[in-house]
CSV table of C-alpha atoms in Angstrom, one decimal:
chain,number,residue,atom,x,y,z
A,1475,MET,CA,-0.5,0.4,0.2
A,1476,ASP,CA,1.3,3.5,-0.6
A,1477,ASP,CA,0.4,6.8,0.7
A,1478,ASN,CA,-2.7,7.1,-2.1
A,1479,ARG,CA,-3.8,4.1,-0.6
A,1480,THR,CA,-4.9,4.7,2.7
A,1481,ASP,CA,-7.1,8.1,2.4
A,1482,GLY,CA,-9.8,6.1,0.6
A,1483,ILE,CA,-11.8,2.9,0.1
A,1484,PRO,CA,-10.4,-0.1,-1.5
A,1485,ASP,CA,-12.5,-0.8,-4.4
A,1486,ASP,CA,-12.3,-3.5,-6.5
A,1487,GLY,CA,-10.4,-2.5,-10.1
A,1488,ASN,CA,-9.2,0.9,-8.5
A,1489,LEU,CA,-5.8,0.6,-6.5
A,1490,THR,CA,-4.7,4.3,-6.5
A,1491,GLY,CA,-7.0,5.4,-3.8
A,1492,ARG,CA,8.9,13.1,-8.8
A,1493,HIS,CA,21.9,22.5,-19.6
A,1494,PRO,CA,25.1,23.3,-19.1
A,1495,PRO,CA,25.2,27.3,-18.2
A,1496,ALA,CA,25.4,28.6,-21.4
A,1497,PRO,CA,28.2,31.0,-21.9
A,1498,ASP,CA,28.6,34.6,-20.8
A,1499,PRO,CA,27.2,36.7,-24.3
A,1500,GLY,CA,29.5,39.7,-23.3
A,1501,ARG,CA,32.4,37.9,-22.4
A,1502,GLN,CA,35.1,38.1,-24.8
A,1503,GLU,CA,37.9,35.2,-25.1
A,1504,ARG,CA,41.0,36.3,-25.2
A,1505,PRO,CA,43.1,34.7,-28.3
A,1506,ARG,CA,45.5,31.7,-27.3
A,1507,PRO,CA,49.0,32.6,-27.3
A,1508,ASP,CA,49.0,30.6,-30.7
A,1509,ASP,CA,46.3,32.1,-32.5
A,1510,ARG,CA,47.9,34.6,-35.0
A,1511,ASP,CA,46.8,36.6,-38.0
A,1512,ASP,CA,48.6,35.5,-41.5
A,1513,HIS,CA,50.1,39.1,-41.2
A,1514,GLU,CA,52.5,37.9,-38.5
A,1515,ASP,CA,53.8,35.3,-40.1
A,1516,ARG,CA,55.0,37.4,-43.1
A,1517,ASP,CA,58.7,38.8,-43.2
A,1518,ASP,CA,59.3,42.0,-41.5
A,1519,PRO,CA,62.6,43.5,-43.2
A,1520,ASP,CA,62.6,46.9,-41.9
A,1521,GLY,CA,62.5,45.4,-38.5
A,1522,LEU,CA,59.1,47.8,-38.0
A,1523,ASP,CA,57.2,44.9,-35.9
A,1524,ASP,CA,60.3,44.1,-34.0
A,1525,PRO,CA,59.5,44.6,-30.4
A,1526,ALA,CA,63.7,45.4,-29.9
A,1527,ALA,CA,63.6,48.1,-33.4
A,1528,PRO,CA,64.0,51.3,-31.6
A,1529,GLY,CA,61.2,53.7,-32.0
A,1530,THR,CA,58.7,51.3,-31.4
A,1531,GLN,CA,56.0,50.3,-28.9
A,1532,PRO,CA,56.5,46.6,-27.0
A,1533,PRO,CA,52.9,44.8,-27.3
A,1534,PRO,CA,51.8,43.6,-24.0
A,1535,PRO,CA,53.0,40.1,-22.9
A,1536,ALA,CA,51.2,37.5,-23.5
A,1537,ARG,CA,48.9,36.3,-21.5
A,1538,PRO,CA,47.0,32.6,-21.0
A,1539,ARG,CA,43.6,32.4,-21.4
A,1540,PRO,CA,41.6,31.8,-18.5
A,1541,ARG,CA,40.2,28.2,-18.5
A,1542,SER,CA,36.3,28.5,-19.8
A,1543,ARG,CA,33.4,29.2,-17.4
A,1544,THR,CA,31.0,26.1,-18.9
A,1545,ARG,CA,34.0,23.8,-19.1
A,1546,ARG,CA,34.7,24.5,-15.6
A,1547,LEU,CA,30.9,23.8,-14.3
A,1548,LEU,CA,30.6,21.0,-16.7
A,1549,ARG,CA,33.7,19.1,-14.6
A,1550,VAL,CA,32.1,20.2,-11.2
A,1551,ALA,CA,28.4,18.6,-12.6
A,1552,ALA,CA,30.5,15.4,-13.8
A,1553,GLY,CA,31.9,15.1,-10.5
A,1554,LEU,CA,29.0,15.8,-8.5
A,1555,LEU,CA,27.1,12.9,-10.8
A,1556,ALA,CA,29.9,10.3,-10.7
A,1557,LEU,CA,29.5,10.9,-6.8
A,1558,LEU,CA,25.9,10.7,-6.6
A,1559,LEU,CA,25.8,7.2,-9.3
A,1560,LEU,CA,28.8,5.7,-7.1
A,1561,PRO,CA,26.6,4.5,-4.3
A,1562,LEU,CA,23.4,3.8,-5.9
A,1563,LEU,CA,25.5,1.7,-8.6
A,1564,THR,CA,27.5,-0.2,-5.6
A,1565,ALA,CA,23.9,-0.9,-4.1
A,1566,GLU,CA,22.1,-1.8,-7.5
A,1567,THR,CA,25.0,-4.5,-7.6
A,1568,ALA,CA,24.8,-5.9,-4.2
A,1569,LEU,CA,20.8,-6.4,-4.5
A,1570,ARG,CA,21.8,-8.2,-8.0
A,1571,LEU,CA,24.1,-10.3,-6.1
A,1572,ASN,CA,21.5,-11.2,-3.5
A,1573,TYR,CA,19.1,-12.3,-5.9
A,1574,THR,CA,21.8,-15.4,-6.7
A,1575,GLY,CA,22.1,-18.9,-5.6
A,1576,ASP,CA,19.5,-21.1,-4.4
A,1577,PRO,CA,17.0,-21.2,-1.4
A,1578,ALA,CA,17.8,-23.5,1.3
A,1579,PRO,CA,15.1,-27.1,1.2
A,1580,GLY,CA,12.1,-26.1,3.4
A,1581,THR,CA,12.0,-22.4,2.6
A,1582,ARG,CA,8.2,-22.8,2.1
A,1583,THR,CA,5.1,-21.7,3.6
A,1584,ARG,CA,4.7,-22.2,7.2
A,1585,HIS,CA,1.0,-21.8,7.2
A,1586,ARG,CA,1.4,-18.0,8.3
A,1587,ASP,CA,0.6,-16.0,5.0
A,1588,ALA,CA,-2.1,-13.5,4.7
A,1589,LEU,CA,-4.2,-11.8,2.2
A,1590,TRP,CA,-5.5,-8.4,2.4
A,1591,LEU,CA,-9.3,-7.7,1.2
A,1592,GLY,CA,-11.2,-4.7,-0.1
A,1593,HIS,CA,-14.1,-3.2,0.7
A,1594,ALA,CA,-16.4,-4.7,-1.0
A,1595,TRP,CA,-16.6,-7.5,1.5
A,1596,VAL,CA,-18.2,-5.9,4.3
A,1597,ASP,CA,-20.6,-3.2,2.3
A,1598,GLY,CA,-22.6,-5.5,1.1
A,1599,ARG,CA,-20.7,-6.0,-2.9
A,1600,LYS,CA,-20.1,-9.7,-2.1
A,1601,THR,CA,-22.2,-12.8,-1.5
A,1602,GLY,CA,-22.1,-15.7,0.4
A,1603,ARG,CA,-21.4,-17.1,-3.2
A,1604,ASP,CA,-18.4,-15.1,-3.6
A,1605,VAL,CA,-16.9,-16.7,0.0
A,1606,GLU,CA,-17.2,-19.9,-1.4
A,1607,ALA,CA,-15.2,-19.5,-4.8
A,1608,LEU,CA,-12.6,-17.1,-2.5
A,1609,ALA,CA,-12.5,-20.4,0.2
A,1610,ARG,CA,-12.3,-22.8,-3.4
A,1611,ARG,CA,-9.1,-20.7,-3.8
A,1612,LEU,CA,-7.9,-20.7,-0.3
A,1613,ARG,CA,-8.0,-24.3,0.4
A,1614,GLY,CA,-4.4,-25.6,0.1
A,1615,THR,CA,-2.5,-22.8,0.6
A,1616,GLY,CA,-0.5,-21.3,3.5
A,1617,ILE,CA,-3.7,-18.6,3.9
A,1618,ARG,CA,-4.2,-17.9,7.8
A,1619,ASP,CA,-5.2,-14.3,8.2
A,1620,LEU,CA,-7.5,-12.3,6.2
A,1621,TYR,CA,-7.6,-8.7,6.5
A,1622,VAL,CA,-10.7,-7.1,6.0
A,1623,HIS,CA,-10.7,-3.3,4.8
A,1624,ALA,CA,-13.0,-2.0,7.3
A,1625,GLY,CA,-12.1,1.6,7.6
A,1626,PRO,CA,-10.9,3.8,6.5
A,1627,LEU,CA,-10.3,5.8,10.3
A,1628,GLU,CA,-11.6,9.5,10.4
A,1629,HIS,CA,-8.7,12.0,11.2
A,1630,ASP,CA,-10.3,12.3,14.6
A,1631,GLY,CA,-9.6,8.6,14.7
A,1632,THR,CA,-13.4,7.5,15.2
A,1633,LEU,CA,-14.6,4.6,13.3
A,1634,PRO,CA,-18.6,4.9,11.6
A,1635,ALA,CA,-20.7,1.4,11.9
A,1636,SER,CA,-21.9,2.3,8.8
A,1637,ALA,CA,-18.3,1.6,6.9
A,1638,TYR,CA,-18.7,-2.2,7.6
A,1639,PRO,CA,-22.5,-3.3,7.7
A,1640,GLY,CA,-21.6,-6.7,6.0
A,1641,ALA,CA,-18.9,-7.5,8.5
A,1642,ARG,CA,-20.7,-10.3,11.1
A,1643,ARG,CA,-21.9,-12.0,8.0
A,1644,LEU,CA,-18.6,-12.0,6.5
A,1645,ILE,CA,-17.0,-13.9,9.4
A,1646,ALA,CA,-19.9,-15.9,9.9
A,1647,ALA,CA,-19.4,-17.2,6.2
A,1648,VAL,CA,-15.6,-17.6,6.3
A,1649,HIS,CA,-15.9,-19.5,9.4
A,1650,ARG,CA,-18.0,-22.0,8.3
A,1651,GLU,CA,-16.3,-22.4,4.7
A,1652,LEU,CA,-12.5,-22.1,6.0
A,1653,PRO,CA,-12.1,-23.2,9.8
A,1654,GLY,CA,-9.3,-22.3,11.2
A,1655,VAL,CA,-9.0,-18.8,9.3
A,1656,ARG,CA,-9.0,-15.3,11.4
A,1657,VAL,CA,-11.1,-12.0,9.8
A,1658,GLN,CA,-8.9,-8.9,11.0
A,1659,ALA,CA,-10.4,-5.6,10.3
A,1660,TRP,CA,-7.9,-3.5,8.0
A,1661,LEU,CA,-8.5,0.5,9.7
A,1662,GLY,CA,-6.1,3.1,8.0
A,1663,ASP,CA,-5.7,6.4,7.6
A,1664,LYS,CA,-3.5,9.6,6.0
A,1665,LEU,CA,-1.1,11.0,8.2
A,1666,ALA,CA,-0.7,14.6,8.9
A,1667,THR,CA,3.3,14.3,9.0
A,1668,GLU,CA,3.8,15.6,5.1
A,1669,SER,CA,0.5,17.6,5.0
A,1670,PRO,CA,-1.8,19.8,6.7
A,1671,ASP,CA,-5.0,17.1,6.3
A,1672,GLY,CA,-4.7,13.8,8.5
A,1673,LEU,CA,-4.6,11.9,11.5
A,1674,ARG,CA,-3.1,13.8,13.9
A,1675,LEU,CA,-0.9,10.6,16.5
A,1676,GLU,CA,0.5,12.9,18.6
A,1677,ARG,CA,-2.5,14.2,20.0
A,1678,ALA,CA,-3.7,11.7,23.0
A,1679,ALA,CA,-7.7,12.6,22.2
A,1680,THR,CA,-6.8,11.2,18.6
A,1681,ARG,CA,-5.2,8.0,19.8
A,1682,ALA,CA,-7.7,7.1,22.7
A,1683,ALA,CA,-10.5,7.5,19.5
A,1684,VAL,CA,-8.4,4.9,17.5
A,1685,VAL,CA,-8.6,2.2,21.1
A,1686,THR,CA,-12.3,2.9,20.6
A,1687,SER,CA,-12.8,2.3,17.4
A,1688,ALA,CA,-10.3,-1.2,17.5
A,1689,ARG,CA,-13.0,-1.8,20.6
A,1690,GLN,CA,-15.9,-1.7,18.7
A,1691,ILE,CA,-14.0,-3.6,15.4
A,1692,LEU,CA,-13.8,-6.6,18.0
A,1693,ALA,CA,-17.6,-5.7,19.4
A,1694,ALA,CA,-18.5,-6.7,15.8
A,1695,GLY,CA,-16.7,-10.2,15.5
A,1696,PHE,CA,-13.7,-9.4,13.7
A,1697,GLU,CA,-10.5,-11.3,15.6
A,1698,GLY,CA,-7.8,-8.7,15.3
A,1699,THR,CA,-6.8,-5.6,14.4
A,1700,HIS,CA,-4.8,-4.6,11.4
A,1701,PHE,CA,-3.2,-0.9,11.5
A,1702,ASP,CA,-1.9,0.6,7.9
A,1703,LEU,CA,-1.2,4.2,8.9
A,1704,GLU,CA,1.2,6.1,6.3
A,1705,PRO,CA,3.3,7.9,5.8
A,1706,LEU,CA,4.9,6.9,9.3
A,1707,HIS,CA,8.4,8.3,9.7
A,1708,SER,CA,10.7,6.6,11.5
A,1709,GLY,CA,10.8,7.1,15.3
A,1710,ASP,CA,7.6,8.4,15.4
A,1711,ARG,CA,7.3,7.7,19.5
A,1712,ALA,CA,3.0,8.8,19.3
A,1713,TYR,CA,3.0,5.6,17.0
A,1714,LEU,CA,4.7,3.2,19.6
A,1715,SER,CA,2.8,5.1,22.5
A,1716,LEU,CA,-0.6,4.1,20.4
A,1717,LEU,CA,0.4,0.6,19.6
A,1718,ASP,CA,1.2,-0.1,23.8
A,1719,ASP,CA,-2.5,0.8,24.3
A,1720,LEU,CA,-3.8,-1.1,21.5
A,1721,ARG,CA,-1.5,-4.0,22.7
A,1722,GLY,CA,-3.2,-4.3,26.2
A,1723,LEU,CA,-6.7,-3.8,24.6
A,1724,THR,CA,-6.5,-6.7,21.9
A,1725,HIS,CA,-4.5,-9.0,24.5
A,1726,ALA,CA,-7.4,-8.5,27.0
A,1727,ARG,CA,-9.9,-9.9,24.1
A,1728,GLY,CA,-7.6,-12.6,23.1
A,1729,ALA,CA,-7.4,-11.1,19.5
A,1730,VAL,CA,-4.4,-10.4,17.1
A,1731,LEU,CA,-2.7,-6.8,16.9
A,1732,SER,CA,-1.2,-6.9,13.9
A,1733,VAL,CA,0.0,-3.8,11.6
A,1734,ALA,CA,1.5,-3.2,7.9
A,1735,ALA,CA,5.3,-1.9,8.2
A,1736,HIS,CA,7.5,0.6,5.8
A,1737,GLN,CA,10.4,-0.8,4.2
A,1738,ILE,CA,13.7,-1.0,5.8
A,1739,ASP,CA,16.7,1.4,5.2
A,1740,PRO,CA,18.4,-0.6,2.5
A,1741,LEU,CA,21.5,2.0,3.4
A,1742,PRO,CA,22.2,3.3,6.6
A,1743,ALA,CA,20.4,6.6,7.5
A,1744,LEU,CA,18.7,6.2,3.7
A,1745,HIS,CA,15.4,7.7,5.7
A,1746,SER,CA,17.2,10.7,6.7
A,1747,PHE,CA,18.8,11.8,3.7
A,1748,TRP,CA,15.8,10.8,1.7
A,1749,GLY,CA,13.4,12.8,3.8
A,1750,THR,CA,15.5,16.1,3.8
A,1751,ALA,CA,16.0,15.8,0.0
A,1752,THR,CA,12.0,14.9,-0.8
A,1753,GLY,CA,9.9,15.6,2.2
A,1754,HIS,CA,9.2,12.1,2.6
A,1755,PRO,CA,11.6,10.0,4.2
A,1756,LYS,CA,9.8,6.5,2.8
A,1757,TRP,CA,11.8,3.6,4.9
A,1758,TRP,CA,12.5,2.9,8.9
A,1759,SER,CA,15.5,2.8,10.3
A,1760,GLN,CA,16.2,-1.0,11.3
A,1761,ALA,CA,16.3,0.2,15.0
A,1762,TYR,CA,12.8,1.3,15.3
A,1763,PHE,CA,10.9,-1.7,12.9
A,1764,GLY,CA,12.3,-3.6,15.8
A,1765,GLN,CA,10.6,-1.3,18.2
A,1766,VAL,CA,7.5,-1.7,16.3
A,1767,ALA,CA,8.1,-5.7,16.0
A,1768,ARG,CA,8.0,-5.7,19.9
A,1769,ARG,CA,4.5,-4.3,20.4
A,1770,VAL,CA,2.3,-6.5,18.0
A,1771,ASP,CA,1.6,-10.2,17.0
A,1772,GLN,CA,2.0,-9.5,13.8
A,1773,ILE,CA,3.9,-7.3,11.5
A,1774,ALA,CA,3.7,-7.5,7.6
A,1775,VAL,CA,6.2,-5.7,5.9
A,1776,MET,CA,4.9,-3.8,2.7
A,1777,SER,CA,7.9,-4.7,0.1
A,1778,TYR,CA,6.9,-3.5,-2.7
A,1779,ASP,CA,7.0,0.1,-4.8
A,1780,THR,CA,10.6,-0.1,-4.4
A,1781,MET,CA,11.8,2.0,-7.4
A,1782,GLN,CA,13.4,-1.4,-8.6
A,1783,PRO,CA,13.7,-2.1,-12.5
A,1784,LEU,CA,14.3,-5.2,-13.4
A,1785,GLN,CA,13.4,-8.5,-11.4
A,1786,SER,CA,16.4,-9.4,-10.3
A,1787,LEU,CA,16.9,-6.0,-8.5
A,1788,TYR,CA,13.7,-6.3,-7.0
A,1789,GLY,CA,14.4,-9.4,-5.8
A,1790,GLY,CA,17.5,-9.1,-5.1
A,1791,TYR,CA,15.9,-6.2,-2.6
A,1792,VAL,CA,13.3,-8.1,-1.2
A,1793,ALA,CA,16.0,-10.8,-0.1
A,1794,GLN,CA,17.8,-7.8,1.9
A,1795,GLN,CA,14.4,-6.7,3.2
A,1796,THR,CA,13.8,-10.2,4.6
A,1797,SER,CA,17.0,-10.5,6.1
A,1798,LEU,CA,17.1,-6.8,7.8
A,1799,ALA,CA,13.7,-7.7,9.5
A,1800,LEU,CA,14.1,-11.4,10.9
A,1801,GLU,CA,16.9,-9.7,12.6
A,1802,VAL,CA,15.1,-7.2,14.6
A,1803,THR,CA,11.8,-9.2,15.0
A,1804,PRO,CA,11.4,-11.3,17.9
A,1805,GLU,CA,10.4,-14.6,17.7
A,1806,SER,CA,7.1,-13.9,19.0
A,1807,THR,CA,6.2,-11.9,16.4
A,1808,ASP,CA,5.0,-13.3,13.1
A,1809,LEU,CA,7.0,-11.6,10.4
A,1810,LEU,CA,4.9,-11.7,7.2
A,1811,MET,CA,6.9,-10.1,3.6
A,1812,GLY,CA,4.2,-8.6,1.2
A,1813,LEU,CA,3.9,-10.1,-2.3
A,1814,PRO,CA,2.9,-7.4,-5.6
A,1815,PHE,CA,-0.3,-9.0,-6.3
A,1816,TYR,CA,-1.2,-6.1,-8.6
A,1817,HIS,CA,0.1,-4.3,-11.8
A,1818,GLU,CA,0.1,-0.7,-12.1
A,1819,ASN,CA,3.0,1.2,-14.4
A,1820,ARG,CA,3.7,4.5,-12.0
A,1821,PHE,CA,6.7,5.9,-10.1
A,1822,GLY,CA,7.9,3.5,-7.3
A,1823,HIS,CA,6.3,0.1,-8.7
A,1824,ARG,CA,6.9,-1.5,-12.3
A,1825,ALA,CA,4.7,-4.2,-12.7
A,1826,HIS,CA,7.2,-6.2,-14.9
A,1827,ALA,CA,9.9,-5.9,-12.0
A,1828,GLU,CA,7.6,-6.2,-9.1
A,1829,THR,CA,6.2,-9.8,-9.7
A,1830,VAL,CA,5.3,-12.3,-7.7
A,1831,PRO,CA,7.8,-14.5,-8.4
A,1832,ALA,CA,11.1,-12.6,-7.9
A,1833,ALA,CA,9.2,-11.8,-4.5
A,1834,VAL,CA,9.0,-15.1,-4.0
A,1835,ARG,CA,12.8,-15.9,-4.4
A,1836,GLY,CA,13.7,-13.0,-2.7
A,1837,VAL,CA,11.7,-14.0,0.5
A,1838,ARG,CA,13.0,-17.5,-0.1
A,1839,LEU,CA,16.7,-16.3,0.0
A,1840,GLY,CA,16.5,-13.9,2.2
A,1841,LEU,CA,15.2,-16.5,4.9
A,1842,SER,CA,18.0,-19.3,3.9
A,1843,ARG,CA,20.5,-16.8,4.9
A,1844,THR,CA,19.2,-15.6,8.6
A,1845,ASP,CA,17.1,-17.9,9.9
A,1846,ALA,CA,15.7,-21.0,7.6
A,1847,GLY,CA,13.9,-22.6,10.5
A,1848,ARG,CA,12.0,-19.5,11.6
A,1849,ALA,CA,8.5,-20.6,12.4
A,1850,ARG,CA,6.2,-17.3,12.6
A,1851,PHE,CA,6.9,-16.7,9.3
A,1852,GLY,CA,4.6,-16.4,6.3
A,1853,VAL,CA,3.9,-13.5,3.3
A,1854,ALA,CA,1.0,-11.2,2.3
A,1855,LEU,CA,-0.8,-11.1,-0.7
A,1856,TYR,CA,-1.7,-7.5,-1.4
A,1857,VAL,CA,-4.5,-7.7,-2.8
A,1858,ASP,CA,-7.1,-9.7,-3.9
A,1859,PHE,CA,-9.3,-7.4,-6.4
A,1860,ALA,CA,-5.9,-6.4,-8.6
A,1861,ALA,CA,-4.6,-9.8,-8.4
A,1862,THR,CA,-4.1,-12.4,-11.5
A,1863,GLU,CA,-4.5,-16.5,-12.2
A,1864,ALA,CA,-0.6,-15.7,-12.9
A,1865,ASP,CA,0.0,-14.1,-9.6
A,1866,TRP,CA,-2.2,-17.3,-7.6
A,1867,ARG,CA,-0.6,-20.0,-9.8
A,1868,ALA,CA,3.9,-18.1,-8.6
A,1869,TYR,CA,2.2,-18.3,-5.0
A,1870,ARG,CA,0.7,-21.4,-4.7
A,1871,GLU,CA,4.0,-23.4,-6.7
A,1872,ASP,CA,6.9,-21.0,-5.5
A,1873,TRP,CA,5.7,-20.7,-2.2
A,1874,ALA,CA,2.4,-22.5,-1.0
A,1875,ALA,CA,3.1,-25.7,-2.8
A,1876,THR,CA,5.1,-28.4,-0.9
A,1877,PRO,CA,7.1,-30.1,-3.2
A,1878,PRO,CA,7.6,-33.9,-3.4
A,1879,THR,CA,10.4,-35.5,-1.3
A,1880,ALA,CA,13.0,-37.7,-3.0
A,1881,SER,CA,12.4,-41.8,-2.9
């Protein structure tokens, strides 16, 4: 989910919810010392042009022409560009290398996967037959949690009950068709971190309203709350305070506290540099990711919208993100890596690069290198209404299927 998707209701079929200076014309270039007119090459038998001849005025000494301003600026620009491109090329090379090798045997589903579902499932557009079709789709996979969009939250943290009128009917149908699958309420909103409008977590009253909204969602029958608040800047203490309050509520009710998480800095302190340069610090520090992971039962990394142009680079990026997240996520927390089940082409996301096969391979490589035996681990599929048959097939074959054992 990107920043444009949290301030609205996910809808079926609609996901959207960055010359060298010219020379100075008044400047006259001095001729070079070897630029002479033809008459300067003729014989001068009378010595009239001889600087040493008596009665003549010696010419001023030749002075070397200063370096062209344009050339100097071009060289400076080239140097700066090289300084910027070198770290980028180094990082991209490392990502490509991350995509090499073979995943370890057994790095497949742990039956803790999740699926994001659009708002149509709770607003009356989906029927019992749709639930039956969904059940057929999910049987035999590793899906255990459904994140059903039940928001968005209002900017003051409240949630009108009219936003999810069909929740109880959906939950009952899922339990009937898919025993053991949990239905969580996906609640999101745009934060007022980069614009004047949005939800303000720094206000205690707003955080209290969000907790109240979570309480009413659980009373409606949802078995967990899944929060996706964006853009959430690394180090936000108000968010951690909110999670502490929500954890007390969900644990008292025997429910799940789940969050969607930003990606982790692929380079040290990149979120600080990027935030200064663009006003949008896209990533979290690894330390902050760990602080969030320790406060929740389940954390799903939005490992898409990565700005990578090739499948191999995207897969290497996902492998890196998987390793970084595993290093700081406690064993008691479910870690899920997001898979891109959508096909938009825009800044930050190229459909031909961010594919399910590349993401799954990256997940398996990162898991293999960091903690191949991690039990509380899975993938999260974003999003149901944009998925293709090819996406589902890649998930089943590359991740959910258990390969036959050798005899």
